[in-house]
Amino acid sequence: MVLKKLSLRKLFLVFILIVIVGMVAALIGQGRFRGGPPGGGPSQDWGGRPGGAGSYSLDTLKPKVKPPSGKVSVYKGFWLPCSFMEDACQPMNDTKILRATGVNIVGIAPNIKINDKGEIQALPLDYLDQRLNEITARYYQAGIRVFMSPELDYATDLNSRSGGEPRRIPKEVAATPGFMDKYDSLIEDLSKLAQKYQFEFFSPLNEADMKLGIGVSSSWGQKILPKIKSNYKGKVLWKVGLGVNPQIQQINFKGYDLLGIDFTAPGGAETQSLSSFPSIVKGAVENANKAAKRDAVPKVIFAEVGVWGGALKFSEEGKVKVHQIIFEQGKEQVAGFIILDPPADLGGWTIKNSKALEEIKLWFTQKL
């Protein structure tokens, strides 16, 4: 009797073990334990692609929903920098709230790490395809368009945990011949996904001027452009991080369809900051339009603007004023307003349920 009970117990334990192994294997097959931060070293050798992009066909999944039809005269949306993470750190990803606010586009950013050897850590292509299938379906069903701008974080150790602002690449590292080769291969694959899911526009690197430096980003932007256009037939965006810096005049934007400038209100004393902000924005608009005209770029947009850094400490009225200034200075001067939605786990303050959101809604639904 004792032996019989023991055998049954063993059989039950073996059964439980088999179930657990099966569940883990299924999750790995979905990409849940591969590639994403904090990760474990280079997730894929883009270029060689063992077990990654090279073994996965983009025909595996079909888009669930087509993007909204028709042309957009003014883009009105939010930049959602942690949209690929699964910890709900992006407050403004609720499509009902977005639609009520008058939004017609959102920006998403897959997070990628690169080390000093040019090795990269990124979500596997099959998982990216799966997530984009879900993300685009959610937004397209709500009549909201999507654009993508990959976020690159420099790390000497790819196993290190990321946090806060993405780290810039040292100038001497960025200028090393071949440094961006593996990243370029990844961008070619992402541009194919951009075409598959018919993104409204696609940027090869978020704020390349800040990540690579002015000179390197200018030449790299021209090098990567034909590779993108061979796969993606939509609008290509050059998203500038130094949006208020006259140095953007040194960047070659030729061939791009959109020039997007990023900026947020300066920190420090609230009254002084708000007093100087209108002239800062006005100068940024003039600078960008001048560069766009020189390089025959059809449109300029505000690609990531609002409250961040020291301005997060402003009063609620001050934050409202920041957005009001952005709209007043940009109206009829730019073709789009993409407002930064500060991630809840970084800045503390969020736009959702704020007085600033009421101001944004007023402009998105009535004034633009």
Short mmCIF file of C-alpha atoms in Angstrom, two decimals, residues 38-271:
data_model
loop_
_atom_site.label_atom_id
_atom_site.label_comp_id
_atom_site.label_asym_id
_atom_site.label_seq_id
_atom_site.Cartn_x
_atom_site.Cartn_y
_atom_site.Cartn_z
CA PRO A 38 17.62 43.45 -19.08
CA GLY A 39 18.51 40.52 -21.33
CA GLY A 40 21.70 38.51 -21.49
CA GLY A 41 24.23 39.87 -23.93
CA PRO A 42 23.68 40.30 -27.67
CA SER A 43 20.24 38.85 -28.39
CA GLN A 44 20.84 38.46 -32.11
CA ASP A 45 23.75 38.97 -34.45
CA TRP A 46 21.90 41.05 -37.03
CA GLY A 47 23.82 40.31 -40.18
CA GLY A 48 24.39 36.65 -39.29
CA ARG A 49 21.03 36.31 -37.53
CA PRO A 50 21.40 32.76 -36.09
CA GLY A 51 18.06 31.75 -34.65
CA GLY A 52 16.75 35.28 -35.09
CA ALA A 53 15.72 37.35 -38.08
CA GLY A 54 17.23 34.96 -40.58
CA SER A 55 15.05 32.06 -39.47
CA TYR A 56 11.80 34.01 -39.24
CA SER A 57 9.58 34.95 -42.15
CA LEU A 58 7.64 38.22 -42.06
CA ASP A 59 4.87 36.40 -43.89
CA THR A 60 4.14 34.35 -40.76
CA LEU A 61 1.62 36.88 -39.40
CA LYS A 62 -0.84 38.95 -41.38
CA PRO A 63 -1.90 42.43 -40.21
CA LYS A 64 -5.22 42.19 -38.40
CA VAL A 65 -6.46 45.69 -39.25
CA LYS A 66 -5.67 48.20 -41.98
CA PRO A 67 -4.63 51.75 -40.97
CA PRO A 68 -7.13 54.61 -41.20
CA SER A 69 -7.65 55.92 -44.73
CA GLY A 70 -7.48 59.50 -45.96
CA LYS A 71 -4.92 62.28 -45.64
CA VAL A 72 -3.97 64.13 -42.48
CA SER A 73 -3.55 67.90 -42.62
CA VAL A 74 -2.17 68.24 -39.08
CA TYR A 75 -0.79 65.37 -37.01
CA LYS A 76 -2.10 65.39 -33.44
CA GLY A 77 -0.72 62.77 -31.13
CA PHE A 78 1.43 61.47 -28.33
CA TRP A 79 4.93 60.04 -28.15
CA LEU A 80 4.77 56.79 -26.13
CA PRO A 81 8.42 55.89 -25.43
CA CYS A 82 7.82 52.70 -23.41
CA SER A 83 5.02 51.33 -25.55
CA PHE A 84 6.76 47.96 -26.08
CA MET A 85 7.17 47.23 -22.38
CA GLU A 86 4.60 45.18 -20.54
CA ASP A 87 4.52 47.03 -17.21
CA ALA A 88 1.82 49.54 -18.19
CA CYS A 89 4.21 52.48 -17.67
CA GLN A 90 2.56 54.46 -20.49
CA PRO A 91 -0.49 56.27 -19.10
CA MET A 92 -1.82 57.64 -22.41
CA ASN A 93 -2.15 54.33 -24.24
CA ASP A 94 -5.91 54.11 -23.63
CA THR A 95 -7.52 54.43 -27.07
CA LYS A 96 -10.80 55.78 -25.64
CA ILE A 97 -8.97 58.66 -23.95
CA LEU A 98 -6.87 59.27 -27.06
CA ARG A 99 -9.91 59.45 -29.33
CA ALA A 100 -11.73 61.77 -26.92
CA THR A 101 -8.65 64.02 -26.93
CA GLY A 102 -8.69 64.30 -30.73
CA VAL A 103 -5.59 62.19 -31.37
CA ASN A 104 -4.95 60.86 -34.89
CA ILE A 105 -1.46 59.35 -34.39
CA VAL A 106 0.83 57.83 -31.74
CA GLY A 107 4.57 57.22 -31.80
CA ILE A 108 6.08 53.98 -30.52
CA ALA A 109 9.68 53.04 -29.74
CA PRO A 110 11.25 49.57 -29.56
CA ASN A 111 14.18 49.77 -27.14
CA ILE A 112 17.61 48.66 -28.36
CA LYS A 113 20.98 48.50 -26.62
CA ILE A 114 24.37 48.84 -28.30
CA ASN A 115 27.84 48.39 -26.81
CA ASP A 116 31.22 49.78 -27.82
CA LYS A 117 31.74 46.88 -30.26
CA GLY A 118 28.53 47.65 -32.14
CA GLU A 119 26.83 44.53 -30.77
CA ILE A 120 23.15 45.05 -30.17
CA GLN A 121 20.49 43.68 -27.87
CA ALA A 122 16.98 43.86 -29.23
CA LEU A 123 13.68 42.07 -29.09
CA PRO A 124 13.65 39.17 -31.58
CA LEU A 125 12.03 39.81 -34.92
CA ASP A 126 9.26 37.27 -34.33
CA TYR A 127 8.33 38.93 -31.04
CA LEU A 128 8.45 42.42 -32.59
CA ASP A 129 6.15 41.21 -35.36
CA GLN A 130 3.77 39.72 -32.80
CA ARG A 131 3.70 42.90 -30.68
CA LEU A 132 3.23 45.16 -33.71
CA ASN A 133 0.38 42.96 -34.84
CA GLU A 134 -1.29 43.60 -31.49
CA ILE A 135 -0.36 47.28 -31.17
CA THR A 136 -1.41 48.32 -34.67
CA ALA A 137 -4.69 46.42 -34.40
CA ARG A 138 -5.55 48.26 -31.18
CA TYR A 139 -4.80 51.72 -32.56
CA TYR A 140 -6.03 51.20 -36.12
CA GLN A 141 -9.41 49.94 -34.84
CA ALA A 142 -9.69 53.25 -32.97
CA GLY A 143 -8.87 55.25 -36.11
CA ILE A 144 -5.39 56.21 -34.87
CA ARG A 145 -2.29 56.03 -37.05
CA VAL A 146 1.12 54.80 -35.85
CA PHE A 147 4.73 55.84 -36.41
CA MET A 148 7.92 54.27 -35.12
CA SER A 149 11.25 55.68 -33.98
CA PRO A 150 13.60 53.10 -32.37
CA GLU A 151 15.27 54.17 -29.12
CA LEU A 152 18.98 53.33 -28.82
CA ASP A 153 20.74 53.09 -25.45
CA TYR A 154 24.53 52.86 -25.15
CA ALA A 155 25.86 50.34 -22.62
CA THR A 156 29.37 48.91 -22.24
CA ASP A 157 27.67 45.91 -20.65
CA LEU A 158 24.56 44.70 -22.46
CA ASN A 159 23.50 42.86 -19.30
CA SER A 160 23.20 46.10 -17.34
CA ARG A 161 19.74 47.39 -16.51
CA SER A 162 18.53 50.53 -18.23
CA GLY A 163 16.88 53.42 -16.45
CA GLY A 164 16.07 57.04 -17.15
CA GLU A 165 17.24 58.79 -20.29
CA PRO A 166 18.98 56.70 -22.98
CA ARG A 167 22.76 57.03 -22.75
CA ARG A 168 24.63 58.74 -25.57
CA ILE A 169 27.34 56.99 -27.56
CA PRO A 170 30.85 58.45 -27.05
CA LYS A 171 31.96 60.40 -30.13
CA GLU A 172 35.05 58.28 -30.71
CA VAL A 173 32.95 55.10 -30.56
CA ALA A 174 30.21 56.44 -32.86
CA ALA A 175 32.85 57.48 -35.42
CA THR A 176 34.43 54.00 -35.57
CA PRO A 177 34.05 52.54 -39.10
CA GLY A 178 31.45 49.76 -39.13
CA PHE A 179 30.17 50.57 -35.64
CA MET A 180 26.53 50.87 -36.80
CA ASP A 181 26.56 47.90 -39.22
CA LYS A 182 24.58 45.50 -37.03
CA TYR A 183 22.15 48.25 -36.08
CA ASP A 184 21.72 49.07 -39.77
CA SER A 185 20.77 45.45 -40.48
CA LEU A 186 18.18 45.64 -37.74
CA ILE A 187 16.77 48.86 -39.21
CA GLU A 188 16.40 47.16 -42.59
CA ASP A 189 14.22 44.53 -40.91
CA LEU A 190 12.26 47.16 -38.99
CA SER A 191 11.65 49.09 -42.21
CA LYS A 192 10.10 45.92 -43.64
CA LEU A 193 7.80 45.76 -40.61
CA ALA A 194 7.01 49.45 -41.10
CA GLN A 195 5.88 48.65 -44.63
CA LYS A 196 3.98 45.54 -43.59
CA TYR A 197 1.97 47.45 -40.98
CA GLN A 198 1.77 50.63 -43.09
CA PHE A 199 3.14 53.06 -40.53
CA GLU A 200 2.33 56.69 -41.24
CA PHE A 201 6.03 57.43 -40.99
CA PHE A 202 9.23 55.74 -39.83
CA SER A 203 12.40 57.11 -38.24
CA PRO A 204 15.58 55.00 -38.32
CA LEU A 205 16.82 56.29 -34.95
CA ASN A 206 15.25 58.42 -32.26
CA GLU A 207 17.25 61.66 -31.87
CA ALA A 208 20.22 60.43 -33.87
CA ASP A 209 22.00 63.78 -33.46
CA MET A 210 22.11 63.30 -29.67
CA LYS A 211 23.06 59.61 -29.85
CA LEU A 212 25.79 59.85 -32.52
CA GLY A 213 26.74 63.51 -32.60
CA ILE A 214 25.91 66.10 -35.27
CA GLY A 215 28.52 65.10 -37.86
CA VAL A 216 28.21 61.32 -37.63
CA SER A 217 24.40 61.42 -37.52
CA SER A 218 24.28 63.60 -40.64
CA SER A 219 26.37 61.20 -42.72
CA TRP A 220 24.75 58.11 -41.21
CA GLY A 221 21.28 59.51 -41.95
CA GLN A 222 22.15 59.66 -45.64
CA LYS A 223 23.73 56.19 -45.63
CA ILE A 224 20.74 54.45 -44.04
CA LEU A 225 18.06 56.28 -46.06
CA PRO A 226 18.26 54.26 -49.32
CA LYS A 227 18.23 51.01 -47.32
CA ILE A 228 14.99 52.09 -45.69
CA LYS A 229 13.38 53.29 -48.91
CA SER A 230 14.12 50.00 -50.63
CA ASN A 231 11.71 48.36 -48.15
CA TYR A 232 9.40 51.09 -46.90
CA LYS A 233 7.24 53.24 -49.18
CA GLY A 234 5.85 55.59 -46.54
CA LYS A 235 7.23 58.84 -45.13
CA VAL A 236 10.69 58.76 -43.54
CA LEU A 237 11.21 61.01 -40.52
CA TRP A 238 14.47 62.60 -39.30
CA LYS A 239 13.72 63.06 -35.57
CA VAL A 240 16.06 65.70 -34.13
CA GLY A 241 16.83 65.73 -30.41
CA LEU A 242 18.51 69.15 -30.39
CA GLY A 243 15.36 70.80 -31.64
CA VAL A 244 16.13 74.26 -30.25
CA ASN A 245 19.84 74.22 -31.19
CA PRO A 246 20.91 76.17 -34.32
CA GLN A 247 23.49 73.40 -34.93
CA ILE A 248 20.79 71.37 -36.65
CA GLN A 249 21.62 73.53 -39.68
CA GLN A 250 24.75 71.36 -39.99
CA ILE A 251 22.69 68.20 -40.59
CA ASN A 252 21.90 66.97 -44.10
CA PHE A 253 18.17 66.21 -44.26
CA LYS A 254 18.00 65.65 -48.01
CA GLY A 255 15.70 62.83 -49.11
CA TYR A 256 13.65 62.78 -45.91
CA ASP A 257 9.91 63.40 -46.00
CA LEU A 258 9.58 64.92 -42.54
CA LEU A 259 11.85 66.91 -40.26
CA GLY A 260 10.75 66.44 -36.67
CA ILE A 261 12.14 68.53 -33.84
CA ASP A 262 12.09 67.56 -30.17
CA PHE A 263 12.19 69.96 -27.24
CA THR A 264 10.72 70.46 -23.79
CA ALA A 265 10.36 73.50 -21.56
CA PRO A 266 13.58 74.48 -19.73
CA GLY A 267 13.74 73.78 -16.02
CA GLY A 268 14.70 76.21 -13.31
CA ALA A 269 12.49 78.96 -11.96
CA GLU A 270 9.01 78.48 -13.38
CA THR A 271 8.25 82.15 -14.07
#
